[in-house]
PDB file of C-alpha atoms in Angstrom:
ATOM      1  CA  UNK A  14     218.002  45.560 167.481  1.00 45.00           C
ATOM      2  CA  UNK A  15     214.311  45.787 168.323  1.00 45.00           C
ATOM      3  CA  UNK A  16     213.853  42.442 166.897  1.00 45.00           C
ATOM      4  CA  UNK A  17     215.661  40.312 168.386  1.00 44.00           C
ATOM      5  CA  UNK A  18     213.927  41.858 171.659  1.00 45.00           C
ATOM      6  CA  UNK A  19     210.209  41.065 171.160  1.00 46.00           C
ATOM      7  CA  UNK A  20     210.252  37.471 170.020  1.00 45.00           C
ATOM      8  CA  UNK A  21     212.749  34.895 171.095  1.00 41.00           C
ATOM      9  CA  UNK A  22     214.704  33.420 167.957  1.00 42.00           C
ATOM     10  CA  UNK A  23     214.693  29.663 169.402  1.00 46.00           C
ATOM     11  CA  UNK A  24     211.361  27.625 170.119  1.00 43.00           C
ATOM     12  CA  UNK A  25     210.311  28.335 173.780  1.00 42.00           C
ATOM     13  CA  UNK A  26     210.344  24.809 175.739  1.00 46.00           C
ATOM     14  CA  UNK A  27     206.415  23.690 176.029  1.00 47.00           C
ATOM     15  CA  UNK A  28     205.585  25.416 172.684  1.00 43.00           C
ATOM     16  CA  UNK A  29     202.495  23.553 171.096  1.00 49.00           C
ATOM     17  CA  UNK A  30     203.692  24.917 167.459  1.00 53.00           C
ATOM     18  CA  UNK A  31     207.320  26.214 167.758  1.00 54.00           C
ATOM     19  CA  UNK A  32     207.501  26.446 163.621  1.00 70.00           C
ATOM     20  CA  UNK A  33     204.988  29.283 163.830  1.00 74.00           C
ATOM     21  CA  UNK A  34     207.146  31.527 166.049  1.00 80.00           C
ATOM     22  CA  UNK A  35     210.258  30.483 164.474  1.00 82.00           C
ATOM     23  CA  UNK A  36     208.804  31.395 161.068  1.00 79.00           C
ATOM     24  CA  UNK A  37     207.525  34.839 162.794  1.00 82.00           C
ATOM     25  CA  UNK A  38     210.857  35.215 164.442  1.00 86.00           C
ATOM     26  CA  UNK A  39     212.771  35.595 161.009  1.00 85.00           C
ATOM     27  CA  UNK A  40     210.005  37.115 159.688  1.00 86.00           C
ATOM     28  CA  UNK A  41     210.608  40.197 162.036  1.00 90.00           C
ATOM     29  CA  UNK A  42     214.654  40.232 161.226  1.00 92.00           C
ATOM     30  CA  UNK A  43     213.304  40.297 157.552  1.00 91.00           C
ATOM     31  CA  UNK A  44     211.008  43.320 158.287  1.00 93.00           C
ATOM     32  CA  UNK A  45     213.794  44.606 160.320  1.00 95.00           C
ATOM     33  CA  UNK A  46     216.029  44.208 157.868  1.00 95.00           C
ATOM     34  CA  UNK A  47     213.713  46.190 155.148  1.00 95.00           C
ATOM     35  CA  UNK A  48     213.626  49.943 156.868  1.00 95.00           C
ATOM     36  CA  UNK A  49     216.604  51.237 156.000  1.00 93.00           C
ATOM     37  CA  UNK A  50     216.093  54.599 157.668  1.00 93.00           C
ATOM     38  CA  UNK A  51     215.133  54.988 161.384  1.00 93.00           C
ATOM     39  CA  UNK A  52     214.273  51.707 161.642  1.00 93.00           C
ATOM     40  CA  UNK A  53     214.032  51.276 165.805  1.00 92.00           C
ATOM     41  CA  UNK A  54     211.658  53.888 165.701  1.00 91.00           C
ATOM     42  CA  UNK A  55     209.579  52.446 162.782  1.00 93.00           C
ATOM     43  CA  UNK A  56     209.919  48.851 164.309  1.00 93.00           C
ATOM     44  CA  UNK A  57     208.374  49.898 168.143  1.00 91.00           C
ATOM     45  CA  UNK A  58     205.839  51.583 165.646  1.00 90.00           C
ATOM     46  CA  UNK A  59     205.170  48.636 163.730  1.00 90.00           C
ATOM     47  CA  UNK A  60     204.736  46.368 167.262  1.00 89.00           C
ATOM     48  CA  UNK A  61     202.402  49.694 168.861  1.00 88.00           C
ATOM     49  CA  UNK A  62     200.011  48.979 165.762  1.00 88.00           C
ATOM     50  CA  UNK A  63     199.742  45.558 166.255  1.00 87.00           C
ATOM     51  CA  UNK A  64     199.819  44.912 169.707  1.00 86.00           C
ATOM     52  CA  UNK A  65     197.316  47.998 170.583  1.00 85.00           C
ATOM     53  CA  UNK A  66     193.655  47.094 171.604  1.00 85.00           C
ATOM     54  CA  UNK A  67     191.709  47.774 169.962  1.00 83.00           C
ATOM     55  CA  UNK A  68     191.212  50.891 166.859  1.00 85.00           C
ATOM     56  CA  UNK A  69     194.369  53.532 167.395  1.00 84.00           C
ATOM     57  CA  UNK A  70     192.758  56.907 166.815  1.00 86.00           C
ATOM     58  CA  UNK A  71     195.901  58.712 167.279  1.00 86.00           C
ATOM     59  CA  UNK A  72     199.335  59.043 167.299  1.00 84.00           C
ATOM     60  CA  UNK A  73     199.720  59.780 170.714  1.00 84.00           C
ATOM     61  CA  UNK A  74     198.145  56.548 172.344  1.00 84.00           C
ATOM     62  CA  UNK A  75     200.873  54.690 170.103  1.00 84.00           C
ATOM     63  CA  UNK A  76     203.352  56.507 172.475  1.00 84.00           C
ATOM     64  CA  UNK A  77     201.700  54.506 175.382  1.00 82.00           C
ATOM     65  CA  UNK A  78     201.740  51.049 174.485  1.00 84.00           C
ATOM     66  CA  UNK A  79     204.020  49.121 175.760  1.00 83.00           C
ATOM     67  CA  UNK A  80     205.757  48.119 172.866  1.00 86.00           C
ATOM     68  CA  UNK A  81     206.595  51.697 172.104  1.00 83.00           C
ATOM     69  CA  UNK A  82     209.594  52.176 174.224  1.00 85.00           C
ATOM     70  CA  UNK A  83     210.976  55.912 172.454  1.00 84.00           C
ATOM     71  CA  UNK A  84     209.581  59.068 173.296  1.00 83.00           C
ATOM     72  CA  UNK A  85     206.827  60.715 171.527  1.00 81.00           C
ATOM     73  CA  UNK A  86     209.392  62.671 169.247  1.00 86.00           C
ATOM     74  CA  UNK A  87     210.934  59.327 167.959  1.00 87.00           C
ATOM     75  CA  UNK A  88     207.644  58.241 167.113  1.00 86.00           C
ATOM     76  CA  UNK A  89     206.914  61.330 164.394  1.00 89.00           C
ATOM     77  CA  UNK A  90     210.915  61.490 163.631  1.00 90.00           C
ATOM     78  CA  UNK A  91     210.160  57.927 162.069  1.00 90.00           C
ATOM     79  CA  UNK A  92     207.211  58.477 160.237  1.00 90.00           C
ATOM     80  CA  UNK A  93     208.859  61.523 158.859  1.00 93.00           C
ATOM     81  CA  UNK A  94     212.449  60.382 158.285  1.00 94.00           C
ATOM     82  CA  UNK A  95     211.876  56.402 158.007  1.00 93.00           C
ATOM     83  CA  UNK A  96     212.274  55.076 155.195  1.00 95.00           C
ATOM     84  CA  UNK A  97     211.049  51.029 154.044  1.00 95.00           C
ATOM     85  CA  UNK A  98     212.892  49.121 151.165  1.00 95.00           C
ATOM     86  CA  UNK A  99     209.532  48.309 149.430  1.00 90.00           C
ATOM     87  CA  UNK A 100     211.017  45.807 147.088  1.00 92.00           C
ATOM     88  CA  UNK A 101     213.118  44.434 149.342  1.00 93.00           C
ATOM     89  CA  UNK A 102     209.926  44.140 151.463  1.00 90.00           C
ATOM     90  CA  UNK A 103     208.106  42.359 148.622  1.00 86.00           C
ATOM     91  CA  UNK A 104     210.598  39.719 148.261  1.00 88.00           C
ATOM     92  CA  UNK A 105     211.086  38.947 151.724  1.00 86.00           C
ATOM     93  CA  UNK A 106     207.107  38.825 152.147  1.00 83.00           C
ATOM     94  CA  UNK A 107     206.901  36.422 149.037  1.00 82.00           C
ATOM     95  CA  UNK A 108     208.519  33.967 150.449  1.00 80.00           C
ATOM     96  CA  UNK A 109     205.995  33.270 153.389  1.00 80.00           C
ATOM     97  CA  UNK A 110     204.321  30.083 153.372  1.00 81.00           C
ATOM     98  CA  UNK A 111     201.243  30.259 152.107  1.00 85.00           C
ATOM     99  CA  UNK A 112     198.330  29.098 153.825  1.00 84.00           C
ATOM    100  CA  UNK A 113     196.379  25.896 152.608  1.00 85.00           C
ATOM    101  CA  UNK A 114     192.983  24.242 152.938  1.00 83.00           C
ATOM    102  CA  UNK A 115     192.731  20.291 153.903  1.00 82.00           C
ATOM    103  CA  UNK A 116     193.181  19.553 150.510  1.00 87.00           C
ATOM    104  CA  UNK A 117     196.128  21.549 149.913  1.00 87.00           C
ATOM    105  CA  UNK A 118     194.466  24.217 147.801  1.00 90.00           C
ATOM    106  CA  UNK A 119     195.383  28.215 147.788  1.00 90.00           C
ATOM    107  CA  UNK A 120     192.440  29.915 148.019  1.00 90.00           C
ATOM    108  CA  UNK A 121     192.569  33.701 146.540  1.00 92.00           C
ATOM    109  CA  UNK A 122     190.392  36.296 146.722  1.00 93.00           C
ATOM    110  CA  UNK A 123     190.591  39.761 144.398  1.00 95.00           C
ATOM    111  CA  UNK A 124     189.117  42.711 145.345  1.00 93.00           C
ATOM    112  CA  UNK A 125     189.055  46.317 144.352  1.00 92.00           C
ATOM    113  CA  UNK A 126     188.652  49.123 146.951  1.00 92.00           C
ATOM    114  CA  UNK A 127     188.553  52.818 146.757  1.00 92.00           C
ATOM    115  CA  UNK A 128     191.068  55.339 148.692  1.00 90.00           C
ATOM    116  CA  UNK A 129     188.558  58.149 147.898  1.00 90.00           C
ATOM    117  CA  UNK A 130     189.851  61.512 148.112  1.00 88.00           C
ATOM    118  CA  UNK A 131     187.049  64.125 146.959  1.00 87.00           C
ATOM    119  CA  UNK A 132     188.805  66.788 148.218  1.00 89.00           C
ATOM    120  CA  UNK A 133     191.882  66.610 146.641  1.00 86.00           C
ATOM    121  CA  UNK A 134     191.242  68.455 143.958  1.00 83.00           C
ATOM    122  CA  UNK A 135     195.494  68.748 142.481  1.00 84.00           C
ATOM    123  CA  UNK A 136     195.771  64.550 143.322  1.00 84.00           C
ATOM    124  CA  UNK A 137     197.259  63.393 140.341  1.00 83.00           C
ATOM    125  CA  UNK A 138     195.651  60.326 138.422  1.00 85.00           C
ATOM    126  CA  UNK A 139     192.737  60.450 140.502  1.00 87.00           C
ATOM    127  CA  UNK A 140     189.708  58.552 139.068  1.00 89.00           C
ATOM    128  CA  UNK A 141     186.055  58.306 139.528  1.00 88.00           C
ATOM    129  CA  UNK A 142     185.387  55.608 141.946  1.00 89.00           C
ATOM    130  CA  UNK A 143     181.969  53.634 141.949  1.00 86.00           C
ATOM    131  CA  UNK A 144     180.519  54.061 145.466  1.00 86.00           C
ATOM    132  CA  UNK A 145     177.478  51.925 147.331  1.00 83.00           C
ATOM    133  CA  UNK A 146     174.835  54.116 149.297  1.00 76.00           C
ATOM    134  CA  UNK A 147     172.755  52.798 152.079  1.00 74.00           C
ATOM    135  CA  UNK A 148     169.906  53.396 150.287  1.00 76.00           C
ATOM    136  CA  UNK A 149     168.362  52.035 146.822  1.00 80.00           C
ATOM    137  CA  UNK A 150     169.425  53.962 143.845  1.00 79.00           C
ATOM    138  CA  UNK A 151     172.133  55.961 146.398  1.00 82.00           C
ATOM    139  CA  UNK A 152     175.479  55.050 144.410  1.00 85.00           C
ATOM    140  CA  UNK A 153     177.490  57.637 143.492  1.00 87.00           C
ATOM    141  CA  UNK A 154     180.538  58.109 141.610  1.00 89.00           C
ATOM    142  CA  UNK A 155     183.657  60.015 144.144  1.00 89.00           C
ATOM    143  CA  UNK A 156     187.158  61.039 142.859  1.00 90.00           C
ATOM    144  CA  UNK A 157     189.518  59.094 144.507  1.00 91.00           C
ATOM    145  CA  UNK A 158     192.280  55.749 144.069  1.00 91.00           C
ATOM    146  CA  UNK A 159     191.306  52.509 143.273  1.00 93.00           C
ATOM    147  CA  UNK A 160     193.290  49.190 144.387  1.00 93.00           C
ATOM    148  CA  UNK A 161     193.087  46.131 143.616  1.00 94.00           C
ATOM    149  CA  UNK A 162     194.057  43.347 146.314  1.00 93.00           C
ATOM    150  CA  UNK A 163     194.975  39.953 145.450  1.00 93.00           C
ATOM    151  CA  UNK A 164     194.967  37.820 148.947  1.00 91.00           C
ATOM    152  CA  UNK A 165     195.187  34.429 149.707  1.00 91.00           C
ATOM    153  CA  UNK A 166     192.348  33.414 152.668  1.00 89.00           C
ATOM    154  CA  UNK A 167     192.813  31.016 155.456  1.00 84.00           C
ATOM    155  CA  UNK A 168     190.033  28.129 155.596  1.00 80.00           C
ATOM    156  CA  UNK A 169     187.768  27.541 158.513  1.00 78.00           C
ATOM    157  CA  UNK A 170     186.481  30.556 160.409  1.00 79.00           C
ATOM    158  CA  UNK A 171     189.868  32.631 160.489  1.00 76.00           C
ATOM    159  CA  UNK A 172     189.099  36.084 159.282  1.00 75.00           C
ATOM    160  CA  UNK A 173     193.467  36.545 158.335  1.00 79.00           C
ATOM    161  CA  UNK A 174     194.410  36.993 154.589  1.00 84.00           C
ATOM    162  CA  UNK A 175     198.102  37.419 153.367  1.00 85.00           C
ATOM    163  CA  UNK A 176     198.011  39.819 150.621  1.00 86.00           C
ATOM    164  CA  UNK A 177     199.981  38.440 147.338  1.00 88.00           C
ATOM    165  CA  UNK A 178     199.596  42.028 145.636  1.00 87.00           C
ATOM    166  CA  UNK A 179     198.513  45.928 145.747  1.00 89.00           C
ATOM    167  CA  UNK A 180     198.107  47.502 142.527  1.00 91.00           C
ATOM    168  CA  UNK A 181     196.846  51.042 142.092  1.00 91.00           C
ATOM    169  CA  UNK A 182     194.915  51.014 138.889  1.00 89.00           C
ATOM    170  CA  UNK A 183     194.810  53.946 136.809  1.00 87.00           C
ATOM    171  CA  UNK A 184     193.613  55.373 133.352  1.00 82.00           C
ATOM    172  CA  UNK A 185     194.815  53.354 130.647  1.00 77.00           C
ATOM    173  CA  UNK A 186     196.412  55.606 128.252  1.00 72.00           C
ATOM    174  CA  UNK A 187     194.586  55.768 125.077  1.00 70.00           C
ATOM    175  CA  UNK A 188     195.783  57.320 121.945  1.00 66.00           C
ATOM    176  CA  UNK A 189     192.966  58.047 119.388  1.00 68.00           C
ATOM    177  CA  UNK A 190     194.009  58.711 116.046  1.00 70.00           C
ATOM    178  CA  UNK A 191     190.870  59.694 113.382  1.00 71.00           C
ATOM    179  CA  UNK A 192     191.009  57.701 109.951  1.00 68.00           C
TER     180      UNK A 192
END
């Protein structure tokens, strides 16, 4: 199991915070544990993203890294035949800790962002999507998917977030009826 490879399961003598790899140790069994279908292939994937410097602009350089020890063809065999237990996912990623402020608090942060798609002319449920231009009076309305994101932020200069929830929000569906 590509898991158990990448991060060792007991705290490495000398480690200044051995709960944090512990807790990323299961963490990565959990994810593991959630793709049901190719799941090496989507793991190595998983590690390629993250451990890559820098912006990946295509499949190909994922091939490369390191982390990625298959061939190119497992690489698109699991993007195309992987499959993820999403709510299996969900659970496993609700039951993270948290993180806090000095006082304790959770502090959340909602946002809505646009997946626009303006070409995509038979996308289902697409809606129009508010857009900012650089210029004054430059907004414009774009077909496309909103989201909205409910995260929790880190305090102090961190720029990490642990998203609590995705939802894709979509026409509510109105009946009229004329009295």
């Amino acid at each position: 199991m590509a898991a158990q490879i990448s991060v060792p399961h007991v705290p490495c003598p000398g480690e200044r915070d051995t709960n944090t790899v512990v807790d990323l140790s299961r963490f990565r069994v959990v994810f593991y544990d959630c793709l049901t279908a190719r799941a090496d292939a989507l793991f190595e994937l998983a590690d390629a993203v993250l451990c890559e410097q820098g912006p990946v602009n295509t499949l190909v350089e994922l091939c490369l890294a390191a982390q990625h020890r298959r061939g190119h063809g497992a690489l698109y065999d699991g993007l195309n035949a992987g499959r993820i237990d999403i709510t299996r996912l969900s659970y496993s990623l609700s039951g993270l800790p948290l993180p806090r402020d000095r006082d304790g608090r959770i502090v959340l942060a909602v946002d809505v962002s646009n997946w626009l798609r303006p070409d995509a002319d038979t996308s289902a449920e697409r809606l129009f999507c508010h857009t900012y231009g650089r210029g004054k009076n430059q907004a414009q309305m774009i077909p496309g998917w909103p989201y909205s994101f409910v995260a929790v932020l880190e305090s102090g200069p961190s720029s990490w977030t642990q998203i609590l929830d995705v939802v894709r929000l979509v026409k509510p569906r109105v009946s009229w009826r004329l009295i």
